[in-house]
mmCIF file of C-alpha atoms in Angstrom:
data_model
loop_
_atom_site.group_PDB
_atom_site.id
_atom_site.type_symbol
_atom_site.label_atom_id
_atom_site.label_comp_id
_atom_site.label_asym_id
_atom_site.label_seq_id
_atom_site.Cartn_x
_atom_site.Cartn_y
_atom_site.Cartn_z
ATOM 1 C CA MET A 1 -36.492 16.888 -10.770
ATOM 2 C CA THR A 2 -35.945 17.642 -7.521
ATOM 3 C CA ASN A 3 -32.390 19.831 -6.402
ATOM 4 C CA ILE A 4 -30.268 17.350 -4.723
ATOM 5 C CA GLN A 5 -27.627 18.826 -2.393
ATOM 6 C CA PHE A 6 -24.372 17.224 -1.605
ATOM 7 C CA ALA A 7 -21.768 17.827 0.908
ATOM 8 C CA LYS A 8 -19.112 19.593 0.121
ATOM 9 C CA ARG A 9 -16.749 16.766 1.362
ATOM 10 C CA LEU A 10 -17.796 15.183 -2.143
ATOM 11 C CA GLN A 11 -15.655 17.917 -4.359
ATOM 12 C CA PRO A 12 -11.859 17.212 -3.891
ATOM 13 C CA LEU A 13 -13.062 13.165 -4.653
ATOM 14 C CA LYS A 14 -14.277 13.274 -8.009
ATOM 15 C CA SER A 15 -10.978 12.888 -9.549
ATOM 16 C CA ASN A 16 -8.627 9.924 -8.592
ATOM 17 C CA VAL A 17 -6.408 8.061 -10.923
ATOM 18 C CA PHE A 18 -7.715 4.588 -11.105
ATOM 19 C CA ALA A 19 -10.891 5.396 -11.989
ATOM 20 C CA ASP A 20 -9.666 8.151 -14.650
ATOM 21 C CA MET A 21 -7.226 5.327 -16.600
ATOM 22 C CA ASP A 22 -10.560 2.760 -16.289
ATOM 23 C CA ARG A 23 -12.324 5.178 -18.782
ATOM 24 C CA ALA A 24 -9.319 6.165 -20.534
ATOM 25 C CA LYS A 25 -8.827 2.055 -21.061
ATOM 26 C CA ALA A 26 -12.665 1.906 -22.144
ATOM 27 C CA VAL A 27 -12.466 4.930 -24.971
ATOM 28 C CA ALA A 28 -9.278 2.625 -26.233
ATOM 29 C CA LEU A 29 -11.347 -0.931 -25.879
ATOM 30 C CA ALA A 30 -14.234 0.590 -27.711
ATOM 31 C CA ALA A 31 -11.728 1.649 -30.439
ATOM 32 C CA GLY A 32 -10.635 -1.864 -31.012
ATOM 33 C CA ARG A 33 -7.018 -1.619 -29.119
ATOM 34 C CA GLU A 34 -5.918 -5.111 -27.275
ATOM 35 C CA VAL A 35 -4.924 -3.377 -24.272
ATOM 36 C CA ILE A 36 -2.038 -3.989 -21.589
ATOM 37 C CA ASP A 37 -3.078 -2.495 -18.067
ATOM 38 C CA LEU A 38 -0.066 -1.787 -16.586
ATOM 39 C CA SER A 39 -1.424 1.246 -14.732
ATOM 40 C CA LEU A 40 -3.098 -1.089 -11.411
ATOM 41 C CA GLY A 41 -1.692 -2.529 -8.802
ATOM 42 C CA SER A 42 -3.630 -5.751 -8.696
ATOM 43 C CA SER A 43 -1.850 -8.479 -8.637
ATOM 44 C CA ASP A 44 -2.707 -11.300 -11.445
ATOM 45 C CA LEU A 45 -0.413 -14.414 -9.534
ATOM 46 C CA PRO A 46 -3.308 -17.044 -7.851
ATOM 47 C CA ALA A 47 -3.601 -17.652 -3.818
ATOM 48 C CA GLU A 48 -1.676 -20.247 -2.661
ATOM 49 C CA ALA A 49 -4.220 -23.372 -2.349
ATOM 50 C CA HIS A 50 -4.659 -24.628 0.830
ATOM 51 C CA VAL A 51 -5.419 -20.414 1.219
ATOM 52 C CA ILE A 52 -8.639 -21.825 -1.067
ATOM 53 C CA GLU A 53 -9.294 -24.881 0.646
ATOM 54 C CA ALA A 54 -9.851 -23.803 3.573
ATOM 55 C CA ILE A 55 -12.291 -20.845 2.232
ATOM 56 C CA THR A 56 -13.274 -23.504 0.320
ATOM 57 C CA GLN A 57 -14.394 -26.143 3.287
ATOM 58 C CA SER A 58 -15.280 -23.046 5.348
ATOM 59 C CA LEU A 59 -18.551 -23.161 2.034
ATOM 60 C CA SER A 60 -20.274 -26.458 3.869
ATOM 61 C CA ASP A 61 -20.294 -25.312 7.248
ATOM 62 C CA ARG A 62 -23.149 -23.448 7.609
ATOM 63 C CA SER A 63 -22.091 -22.188 10.748
ATOM 64 C CA THR A 64 -20.303 -19.816 8.822
ATOM 65 C CA HIS A 65 -22.968 -18.117 7.146
ATOM 66 C CA GLY A 66 -24.182 -15.169 9.566
ATOM 67 C CA TYR A 67 -22.846 -11.632 10.845
ATOM 68 C CA LEU A 68 -19.635 -11.843 12.049
ATOM 69 C CA LEU A 69 -18.953 -9.997 15.023
ATOM 70 C CA PHE A 70 -15.476 -8.802 16.886
ATOM 71 C CA ASN A 71 -15.099 -11.579 19.317
ATOM 72 C CA GLY A 72 -15.725 -14.127 16.679
ATOM 73 C CA THR A 73 -12.524 -12.890 14.862
ATOM 74 C CA LEU A 74 -9.910 -13.726 17.749
ATOM 75 C CA GLY A 75 -8.396 -16.769 15.903
ATOM 76 C CA PHE A 76 -7.478 -14.636 12.822
ATOM 77 C CA ARG A 77 -5.943 -11.921 15.392
ATOM 78 C CA GLU A 78 -3.563 -14.468 17.791
ATOM 79 C CA ALA A 79 -2.900 -15.101 13.826
ATOM 80 C CA ALA A 80 -2.237 -12.137 13.134
ATOM 81 C CA ALA A 81 -0.144 -11.108 16.502
ATOM 82 C CA ASN A 82 1.764 -14.054 16.179
ATOM 83 C CA TRP A 83 2.906 -13.581 12.748
ATOM 84 C CA TYR A 84 4.440 -9.567 13.874
ATOM 85 C CA GLU A 85 5.824 -11.310 16.820
ATOM 86 C CA GLN A 86 7.846 -13.988 14.208
ATOM 87 C CA LYS A 87 8.659 -11.747 11.682
ATOM 88 C CA PHE A 88 9.337 -8.572 13.790
ATOM 89 C CA GLY A 89 10.104 -9.817 17.372
ATOM 90 C CA ILE A 90 7.206 -7.697 18.773
ATOM 91 C CA LYS A 91 4.883 -8.882 20.897
ATOM 92 C CA VAL A 92 1.330 -8.109 19.806
ATOM 93 C CA ASP A 93 -1.802 -8.412 22.525
ATOM 94 C CA PRO A 94 -4.715 -9.765 20.247
ATOM 95 C CA GLN A 95 -7.171 -9.124 22.429
ATOM 96 C CA THR A 96 -6.519 -5.179 22.404
ATOM 97 C CA GLU A 97 -4.362 -4.523 19.097
ATOM 98 C CA VAL A 98 -4.867 -5.878 16.803
ATOM 99 C CA LEU A 99 -8.397 -5.346 14.321
ATOM 100 C CA PRO A 100 -9.100 -6.652 11.449
ATOM 101 C CA LEU A 101 -10.149 -4.580 8.382
ATOM 102 C CA ILE A 102 -11.105 -4.820 4.677
ATOM 103 C CA GLY A 103 -7.755 -4.599 3.317
ATOM 104 C CA SER A 104 -5.688 -1.844 3.837
ATOM 105 C CA GLN A 105 -7.666 0.363 2.088
ATOM 106 C CA GLU A 106 -10.147 0.250 5.410
ATOM 107 C CA GLY A 107 -8.173 1.358 7.753
ATOM 108 C CA THR A 108 -6.639 4.550 6.482
ATOM 109 C CA ALA A 109 -10.042 5.746 4.676
ATOM 110 C CA HIS A 110 -11.767 5.391 8.154
ATOM 111 C CA LEU A 111 -8.739 6.172 11.050
ATOM 112 C CA PRO A 112 -9.354 9.857 10.289
ATOM 113 C CA LEU A 113 -12.762 10.040 11.349
ATOM 114 C CA ALA A 114 -11.830 8.840 14.560
ATOM 115 C CA LEU A 115 -8.619 11.580 15.007
ATOM 116 C CA LEU A 116 -9.741 14.536 13.054
ATOM 117 C CA ASN A 117 -12.285 17.195 13.685
ATOM 118 C CA PRO A 118 -13.243 19.729 11.179
ATOM 119 C CA GLY A 119 -9.903 22.147 10.228
ATOM 120 C CA ASP A 120 -7.459 20.044 11.841
ATOM 121 C CA PHE A 121 -4.458 18.853 9.972
ATOM 122 C CA ALA A 122 -3.805 15.410 8.975
ATOM 123 C CA LEU A 123 0.767 14.736 7.303
ATOM 124 C CA LEU A 124 0.054 12.681 4.066
ATOM 125 C CA LEU A 125 3.171 11.760 1.831
ATOM 126 C CA ASP A 126 3.377 13.748 -1.319
ATOM 127 C CA PRO A 127 2.756 11.589 -4.165
ATOM 128 C CA GLY A 128 1.019 9.053 -1.748
ATOM 129 C CA TYR A 129 -2.104 6.701 -2.172
ATOM 130 C CA PRO A 130 -5.148 8.440 -2.997
ATOM 131 C CA SER A 131 -7.240 6.963 -0.508
ATOM 132 C CA HIS A 132 -4.817 8.018 2.260
ATOM 133 C CA ALA A 133 -6.539 11.786 1.319
ATOM 134 C CA GLY A 134 -9.509 10.758 0.835
ATOM 135 C CA GLY A 135 -10.290 9.000 5.011
ATOM 136 C CA VAL A 136 -8.945 12.661 5.309
ATOM 137 C CA TYR A 137 -11.294 14.911 3.045
ATOM 138 C CA LEU A 138 -13.972 12.725 4.326
ATOM 139 C CA ALA A 139 -13.224 13.723 7.580
ATOM 140 C CA SER A 140 -13.465 17.217 7.143
ATOM 141 C CA GLY A 141 -9.901 17.550 7.297
ATOM 142 C CA GLN A 142 -7.269 19.532 5.426
ATOM 143 C CA ILE A 143 -4.511 17.595 4.228
ATOM 144 C CA TYR A 144 -0.576 18.894 4.791
ATOM 145 C CA PRO A 145 1.380 17.402 1.238
ATOM 146 C CA MET A 146 5.215 16.564 2.777
ATOM 147 C CA PRO A 147 7.010 16.368 -0.497
ATOM 148 C CA LEU A 148 8.639 13.244 -1.802
ATOM 149 C CA LEU A 149 11.697 13.866 -3.603
ATOM 150 C CA ALA A 150 14.342 12.228 -5.131
ATOM 151 C CA GLU A 151 16.842 14.107 -3.171
ATOM 152 C CA ASN A 152 16.038 13.096 -0.537
ATOM 153 C CA GLY A 153 15.199 9.558 -1.123
ATOM 154 C CA PHE A 154 11.538 9.992 -1.494
ATOM 155 C CA LEU A 155 11.334 10.798 2.276
ATOM 156 C CA PRO A 156 9.755 14.208 3.881
ATOM 157 C CA VAL A 157 11.943 16.618 5.533
ATOM 158 C CA PHE A 158 9.919 16.268 9.412
ATOM 159 C CA ALA A 159 11.458 20.021 10.117
ATOM 160 C CA ASP A 160 9.874 21.516 6.654
ATOM 161 C CA ILE A 161 6.015 21.040 7.871
ATOM 162 C CA PRO A 162 5.130 24.795 9.281
ATOM 163 C CA ALA A 163 5.045 25.327 12.743
ATOM 164 C CA PRO A 164 1.501 26.867 12.732
ATOM 165 C CA VAL A 165 0.293 23.223 10.786
ATOM 166 C CA LEU A 166 1.985 21.366 13.450
ATOM 167 C CA ALA A 167 -0.142 22.645 16.025
ATOM 168 C CA GLN A 168 -3.163 21.613 13.949
ATOM 169 C CA SER A 169 -2.012 18.700 12.710
ATOM 170 C CA ARG A 170 -3.074 15.556 14.758
ATOM 171 C CA MET A 171 -1.827 12.434 12.287
ATOM 172 C CA MET A 172 0.970 11.775 10.318
ATOM 173 C CA VAL A 173 1.003 8.959 7.525
ATOM 174 C CA LEU A 174 4.024 6.897 6.350
ATOM 175 C CA SER A 175 4.416 4.095 3.699
ATOM 176 C CA TYR A 176 7.044 2.169 2.684
ATOM 177 C CA PRO A 177 7.923 0.171 0.854
ATOM 178 C CA HIS A 178 5.990 3.429 -0.766
ATOM 179 C CA ASN A 179 3.365 3.332 -3.722
ATOM 180 C CA PRO A 180 4.400 4.218 -6.334
ATOM 181 C CA THR A 181 7.594 5.714 -6.014
ATOM 182 C CA SER A 182 8.764 2.269 -4.915
ATOM 183 C CA ALA A 183 11.141 3.837 -1.985
ATOM 184 C CA ILE A 184 12.503 2.167 1.104
ATOM 185 C CA ALA A 185 12.938 3.592 4.768
ATOM 186 C CA PRO A 186 15.804 2.291 7.140
ATOM 187 C CA LEU A 187 15.108 2.121 10.510
ATOM 188 C CA SER A 188 16.197 5.162 11.789
ATOM 189 C CA PHE A 189 14.083 7.096 9.403
ATOM 190 C CA PHE A 190 11.597 5.540 11.591
ATOM 191 C CA GLN A 191 12.707 6.222 15.160
ATOM 192 C CA GLU A 192 12.864 9.952 13.809
ATOM 193 C CA ALA A 193 9.033 10.005 12.456
ATOM 194 C CA VAL A 194 8.468 8.420 16.023
ATOM 195 C CA ALA A 195 10.028 10.438 17.875
ATOM 196 C CA PHE A 196 9.008 14.249 16.261
ATOM 197 C CA CYS A 197 4.883 12.317 16.786
ATOM 198 C CA GLN A 198 6.142 11.806 19.935
ATOM 199 C CA GLN A 199 6.702 16.219 20.822
ATOM 200 C CA HIS A 200 3.588 17.114 18.522
ATOM 201 C CA ASN A 201 1.614 14.694 20.255
ATOM 202 C CA LEU A 202 0.509 13.822 16.844
ATOM 203 C CA ALA A 203 -0.668 9.718 15.864
ATOM 204 C CA LEU A 204 1.587 8.065 13.787
ATOM 205 C CA VAL A 205 -0.023 6.411 10.888
ATOM 206 C CA HIS A 206 1.859 3.182 8.617
ATOM 207 C CA ASP A 207 0.702 1.557 5.477
ATOM 208 C CA PHE A 208 2.822 -1.270 5.412
ATOM 209 C CA PRO A 209 1.672 -3.934 1.784
ATOM 210 C CA TYR A 210 4.541 -4.300 0.774
ATOM 211 C CA VAL A 211 6.731 -5.932 3.699
ATOM 212 C CA ASP A 212 7.300 -8.319 1.260
ATOM 213 C CA LEU A 213 7.662 -7.667 -1.767
ATOM 214 C CA VAL A 214 11.423 -6.821 -0.960
ATOM 215 C CA PHE A 215 14.557 -8.083 -3.689
ATOM 216 C CA GLY A 216 17.631 -9.031 -3.626
ATOM 217 C CA GLU A 217 20.155 -7.459 -4.935
ATOM 218 C CA THR A 218 21.765 -11.199 -5.847
ATOM 219 C CA GLY A 219 18.948 -13.242 -7.125
ATOM 220 C CA ASP A 220 18.445 -14.234 -3.620
ATOM 221 C CA TRP A 221 14.494 -13.806 -3.710
ATOM 222 C CA GLY A 222 13.925 -15.008 -0.086
ATOM 223 C CA LEU A 223 15.155 -11.502 1.727
ATOM 224 C CA GLY A 224 11.368 -10.785 1.272
ATOM 225 C CA THR A 225 9.752 -13.529 3.025
ATOM 226 C CA ARG A 226 10.234 -14.948 7.098
ATOM 227 C CA ASP A 227 14.466 -15.644 6.760
ATOM 228 C CA TRP A 228 15.710 -15.199 10.138
ATOM 229 C CA VAL A 229 19.143 -14.364 11.279
ATOM 230 C CA MET A 230 20.229 -13.757 15.180
ATOM 231 C CA ASN A 231 20.442 -10.431 16.840
ATOM 232 C CA SER A 232 23.741 -9.664 20.354
ATOM 233 C CA SER A 233 21.181 -11.017 22.688
ATOM 234 C CA GLN A 234 20.034 -14.508 20.300
ATOM 235 C CA SER A 235 16.974 -13.570 19.981
ATOM 236 C CA PRO A 236 15.034 -13.871 16.234
ATOM 237 C CA ILE A 237 14.906 -11.022 14.298
ATOM 238 C CA SER A 238 13.642 -10.749 10.263
ATOM 239 C CA ASN A 239 17.170 -9.765 7.826
ATOM 240 C CA THR A 240 14.605 -7.455 5.688
ATOM 241 C CA GLN A 241 14.650 -5.670 9.347
ATOM 242 C CA SER A 242 17.633 -3.233 8.040
ATOM 243 C CA LEU A 243 15.036 -2.692 4.407
ATOM 244 C CA VAL A 244 11.535 -3.020 5.583
ATOM 245 C CA PRO A 245 10.869 -2.421 8.965
ATOM 246 C CA SER A 246 8.409 -2.633 10.919
ATOM 247 C CA ILE A 247 6.934 0.859 12.348
ATOM 248 C CA LEU A 248 6.410 -0.603 15.564
ATOM 249 C CA GLN A 249 10.111 -1.654 15.702
ATOM 250 C CA ALA A 250 10.985 2.395 15.945
ATOM 251 C CA ASP A 251 7.918 2.354 18.469
ATOM 252 C CA PRO A 252 7.934 -1.065 20.418
ATOM 253 C CA ASP A 253 5.385 0.417 23.555
ATOM 254 C CA LYS A 254 3.214 1.160 20.544
ATOM 255 C CA SER A 255 3.155 4.706 22.435
ATOM 256 C CA ILE A 256 1.182 6.797 19.753
ATOM 257 C CA SER A 257 1.702 4.376 16.581
ATOM 258 C CA ILE A 258 -0.438 2.687 13.974
ATOM 259 C CA GLU A 259 0.103 -0.521 10.779
ATOM 260 C CA PHE A 260 -1.766 -1.823 8.923
ATOM 261 C CA PHE A 261 -0.829 -4.695 6.649
ATOM 262 C CA THR A 262 -2.489 -6.398 3.735
ATOM 263 C CA LEU A 263 -3.007 -9.396 2.654
ATOM 264 C CA SER A 264 -3.606 -8.246 -1.426
ATOM 265 C CA LYS A 265 0.210 -8.654 -1.256
ATOM 266 C CA SER A 266 2.125 -11.158 0.104
ATOM 267 C CA TYR A 267 -0.650 -13.933 -0.261
ATOM 268 C CA ASN A 268 -2.296 -12.485 -3.329
ATOM 269 C CA MET A 269 -5.572 -11.979 -1.788
ATOM 270 C CA GLY A 270 -6.850 -8.600 -3.112
ATOM 271 C CA GLY A 271 -9.990 -9.908 -4.002
ATOM 272 C CA PHE A 272 -11.185 -11.530 -1.148
ATOM 273 C CA ARG A 273 -10.607 -7.768 0.936
ATOM 274 C CA ILE A 274 -8.681 -8.671 4.042
ATOM 275 C CA GLY A 275 -6.374 -7.288 6.247
ATOM 276 C CA TYR A 276 -5.922 -5.791 10.037
ATOM 277 C CA ALA A 277 -4.381 -2.432 12.013
ATOM 278 C CA ILE A 278 -2.426 -3.355 14.577
ATOM 279 C CA GLY A 279 -0.774 -1.370 17.303
ATOM 280 C CA ASN A 280 -1.893 1.201 19.811
ATOM 281 C CA ALA A 281 -4.752 0.098 21.660
ATOM 282 C CA GLN A 282 -6.191 3.618 22.263
ATOM 283 C CA LEU A 283 -5.867 3.863 18.633
ATOM 284 C CA ILE A 284 -7.251 0.208 17.443
ATOM 285 C CA ASN A 285 -10.396 1.086 19.832
ATOM 286 C CA ALA A 286 -11.048 4.147 18.373
ATOM 287 C CA LEU A 287 -10.803 2.689 14.694
ATOM 288 C CA ARG A 288 -13.079 -0.206 16.091
ATOM 289 C CA GLN A 289 -15.872 2.247 17.136
ATOM 290 C CA VAL A 290 -15.932 3.756 13.535
ATOM 291 C CA LYS A 291 -15.447 0.179 11.731
ATOM 292 C CA ALA A 292 -18.551 -1.097 14.136
ATOM 293 C CA ALA A 293 -20.623 1.852 12.796
ATOM 294 C CA VAL A 294 -20.025 1.295 9.207
ATOM 295 C CA ASP A 295 -19.678 -2.696 8.696
ATOM 296 C CA PHE A 296 -19.809 -5.674 10.025
ATOM 297 C CA ASN A 297 -16.802 -8.090 9.882
ATOM 298 C CA GLN A 298 -16.172 -10.262 6.594
ATOM 299 C CA TYR A 299 -16.893 -13.850 5.647
ATOM 300 C CA ARG A 300 -15.593 -15.813 8.553
ATOM 301 C CA GLY A 301 -14.178 -18.428 5.816
ATOM 302 C CA ILE A 302 -11.890 -16.091 4.246
ATOM 303 C CA LEU A 303 -10.532 -15.006 7.916
ATOM 304 C CA ASN A 304 -10.274 -18.578 8.106
ATOM 305 C CA GLY A 305 -8.564 -18.335 4.754
ATOM 306 C CA ALA A 306 -6.816 -15.599 5.883
ATOM 307 C CA ILE A 307 -5.542 -17.649 8.976
ATOM 308 C CA ALA A 308 -4.265 -20.478 7.071
ATOM 309 C CA ALA A 309 -1.939 -17.759 4.521
ATOM 310 C CA LEU A 310 -0.878 -16.633 7.866
ATOM 311 C CA THR A 311 0.518 -19.727 9.700
ATOM 312 C CA GLY A 312 0.458 -21.920 6.540
ATOM 313 C CA PRO A 313 3.827 -22.649 4.134
ATOM 314 C CA GLN A 314 5.583 -19.917 3.053
ATOM 315 C CA ALA A 315 6.940 -20.072 -0.111
ATOM 316 C CA GLY A 316 3.957 -18.653 -1.950
ATOM 317 C CA VAL A 317 5.508 -15.328 -1.018
ATOM 318 C CA LYS A 318 8.635 -16.398 -2.050
ATOM 319 C CA SER A 319 7.503 -17.450 -5.421
ATOM 320 C CA ALA A 320 5.595 -14.449 -5.836
ATOM 321 C CA VAL A 321 8.691 -12.096 -4.724
ATOM 322 C CA ALA A 322 10.467 -13.858 -7.219
ATOM 323 C CA THR A 323 8.330 -13.711 -9.898
ATOM 324 C CA PHE A 324 8.066 -10.148 -9.334
ATOM 325 C CA GLN A 325 11.987 -9.288 -8.780
ATOM 326 C CA GLU A 326 12.320 -11.629 -12.394
ATOM 327 C CA ARG A 327 9.804 -8.972 -14.534
ATOM 328 C CA ARG A 328 11.321 -5.962 -12.809
ATOM 329 C CA ASP A 329 14.471 -6.633 -14.075
ATOM 330 C CA ALA A 330 12.856 -7.730 -17.360
ATOM 331 C CA PHE A 331 11.274 -4.405 -17.509
ATOM 332 C CA ILE A 332 14.036 -2.356 -16.583
ATOM 333 C CA SER A 333 15.911 -3.930 -19.117
ATOM 334 C CA ALA A 334 13.439 -3.950 -21.845
ATOM 335 C CA LEU A 335 13.264 0.241 -20.856
ATOM 336 C CA HIS A 336 17.186 1.024 -20.643
ATOM 337 C CA ARG A 337 17.510 -0.988 -24.298
ATOM 338 C CA ILE A 338 15.192 2.276 -25.647
ATOM 339 C CA GLY A 339 16.710 4.742 -23.367
ATOM 340 C CA TRP A 340 14.604 5.090 -21.399
ATOM 341 C CA ASN A 341 17.028 5.000 -17.684
ATOM 342 C CA VAL A 342 14.891 4.384 -14.934
ATOM 343 C CA PRO A 343 16.364 3.230 -11.228
ATOM 344 C CA THR A 344 15.485 -0.510 -10.420
ATOM 345 C CA PRO A 345 13.367 -0.192 -7.343
ATOM 346 C CA LYS A 346 14.040 -2.804 -4.402
ATOM 347 C CA ALA A 347 11.003 -3.431 -3.582
ATOM 348 C CA THR A 348 7.221 -3.387 -4.266
ATOM 349 C CA MET A 349 5.217 -4.303 -7.967
ATOM 350 C CA TYR A 350 6.079 -1.225 -9.740
ATOM 351 C CA ILE A 351 8.712 1.211 -11.546
ATOM 352 C CA TRP A 352 8.729 4.596 -10.725
ATOM 353 C CA ALA A 353 10.084 6.580 -13.651
ATOM 354 C CA LYS A 354 10.706 9.976 -14.487
ATOM 355 C CA LEU A 355 9.139 11.394 -17.972
ATOM 356 C CA PRO A 356 10.339 12.405 -20.686
ATOM 357 C CA SER A 357 10.708 14.968 -22.589
ATOM 358 C CA PRO A 358 8.474 16.860 -23.741
ATOM 359 C CA TRP A 359 6.043 14.482 -21.698
ATOM 360 C CA SER A 360 8.221 16.261 -18.406
ATOM 361 C CA GLN A 361 4.884 18.189 -17.052
ATOM 362 C CA ASN A 362 2.305 16.660 -18.231
ATOM 363 C CA SER A 363 2.077 12.726 -16.620
ATOM 364 C CA ILE A 364 -2.058 12.772 -17.550
ATOM 365 C CA GLU A 365 -1.770 14.100 -21.218
ATOM 366 C CA PHE A 366 1.352 11.454 -21.575
ATOM 367 C CA CYS A 367 -1.049 8.746 -20.648
ATOM 368 C CA THR A 368 -4.098 9.249 -21.878
ATOM 369 C CA GLN A 369 -2.337 9.818 -25.806
ATOM 370 C CA LEU A 370 -0.463 6.117 -24.882
ATOM 371 C CA VAL A 371 -3.698 4.405 -24.220
ATOM 372 C CA LYS A 372 -5.285 6.036 -26.678
ATOM 373 C CA GLN A 373 -2.577 5.435 -29.887
ATOM 374 C CA THR A 374 -0.642 1.679 -28.397
ATOM 375 C CA GLY A 375 -3.490 0.189 -25.584
ATOM 376 C CA VAL A 376 -0.473 0.645 -22.913
ATOM 377 C CA ALA A 377 -2.506 1.649 -19.565
ATOM 378 C CA VAL A 378 -0.102 3.633 -17.022
ATOM 379 C CA SER A 379 -1.001 5.464 -14.361
ATOM 380 C CA PRO A 380 -0.465 8.741 -14.631
ATOM 381 C CA GLY A 381 2.600 10.721 -11.432
ATOM 382 C CA ALA A 382 0.311 13.474 -11.015
ATOM 383 C CA GLY A 383 -3.139 11.038 -9.978
ATOM 384 C CA PHE A 384 -0.644 10.710 -6.505
ATOM 385 C CA GLY A 385 -0.023 14.597 -5.878
ATOM 386 C CA LYS A 386 1.581 17.524 -7.178
ATOM 387 C CA CYS A 387 5.046 16.771 -7.258
ATOM 388 C CA GLY A 388 4.391 13.445 -8.207
ATOM 389 C CA GLU A 389 3.770 15.484 -12.393
ATOM 390 C CA GLY A 390 6.545 14.121 -14.257
ATOM 391 C CA TYR A 391 6.384 10.799 -13.721
ATOM 392 C CA VAL A 392 4.042 7.765 -14.662
ATOM 393 C CA ARG A 393 4.488 4.557 -12.565
ATOM 394 C CA PHE A 394 3.998 0.629 -14.089
ATOM 395 C CA ALA A 395 2.654 -1.912 -12.679
ATOM 396 C CA LEU A 396 4.782 -5.008 -13.247
ATOM 397 C CA VAL A 397 0.824 -7.312 -13.674
ATOM 398 C CA HIS A 398 1.916 -9.066 -16.505
ATOM 399 C CA GLU A 399 4.731 -11.437 -17.377
ATOM 400 C CA PRO A 400 8.070 -10.827 -18.734
ATOM 401 C CA PRO A 401 7.017 -10.978 -22.219
ATOM 402 C CA LEU A 402 4.044 -9.084 -22.212
ATOM 403 C CA LEU A 403 6.102 -6.034 -20.610
ATOM 404 C CA GLU A 404 8.361 -6.282 -23.169
ATOM 405 C CA THR A 405 5.974 -6.068 -25.576
ATOM 406 C CA ALA A 406 4.150 -2.649 -23.722
ATOM 407 C CA VAL A 407 8.045 -1.158 -24.092
ATOM 408 C CA GLU A 408 7.906 -2.173 -27.482
ATOM 409 C CA ARG A 409 5.160 -0.445 -27.694
ATOM 410 C CA ILE A 410 6.111 3.093 -25.126
ATOM 411 C CA ALA A 411 9.153 3.320 -27.873
ATOM 412 C CA GLN A 412 7.087 3.511 -30.908
ATOM 413 C CA PHE A 413 5.023 5.820 -29.212
ATOM 414 C CA LEU A 414 7.927 8.247 -27.799
ATOM 415 C CA HIS A 415 9.730 7.963 -31.398
#
């Protein structure tokens, strides 16, 4: 057999939190366990009917069946630009400042190829989403992990980054509301990040999939959607501005910033793989060059569905937020009843829980044994980075009765 030599950049990609848990789930299923899967943040809610209808109508239109080049995506780019302008009060040029993506994960994975030379550093959150690191490894870059600690509200401390690392750094990646910790960041934090990156000539990347999954403190599930208030100049801004701002609100000139949005969470379109990059025109163009070497765009019908989602009725977004808030409250209450006291998150579809003894420093073994013995699958914090050790992430992708059943099984496992 030929001895094929593979690139060294594949070495750090061998371990993946989702792939590891998928194997553990397969073992549990083979053993006859009924699996309750809380390990993957894939919404179980359906896309809205008007979105599906737009895609359905496209199927019978033969003009949608060919390759879709950049100029053919203008309608989608205009819808994205208008969505941002309405939601955040940020003017966006759809010609130069928007790029369609196959989900935000494509953007975070491919942008390092446009920014990093071998050996350059990227500043990433630890814990953080795995594709952020994967893109850096594919670009033969180095990672400097910015620790996220509970005592800092799971926000990085920029002053702790060593000067020699900064001298070799080319990009910083942020993501709030945050996966996996569910932390949110105020506008003042983003303003600090913009100033820091401007000072050190860093591209500032913000992964922003959970912009709408924000919960009110008194059952006001509209807080995560397009609800408007007037500021002192009587221009419309979202009333979520103080909770989940866009990075472009901190960098309105788009001097160094690019943001990735996906329709997977707000519009339950994860399987359709549609998102976009928005921000600095030079960064958009560089990412477009990488994308052009890798693929054409999605099927035009999917973009038509995305346009319908962004421009059509938003009641489905409100309904999804209400659903996940109900699940959050039910799951947190169930955990508290069994003596596992975890904080109530203000955003995302996740619960980030500190592990009890004796599992406090062995999240992978906890998750492996939990699914083996009970069929409940969750994600180990260590899979998201060194600073994730000692935690597990629960994805709220089932209805409250099944979530409560999962907690009952967890209680049996712990005791």
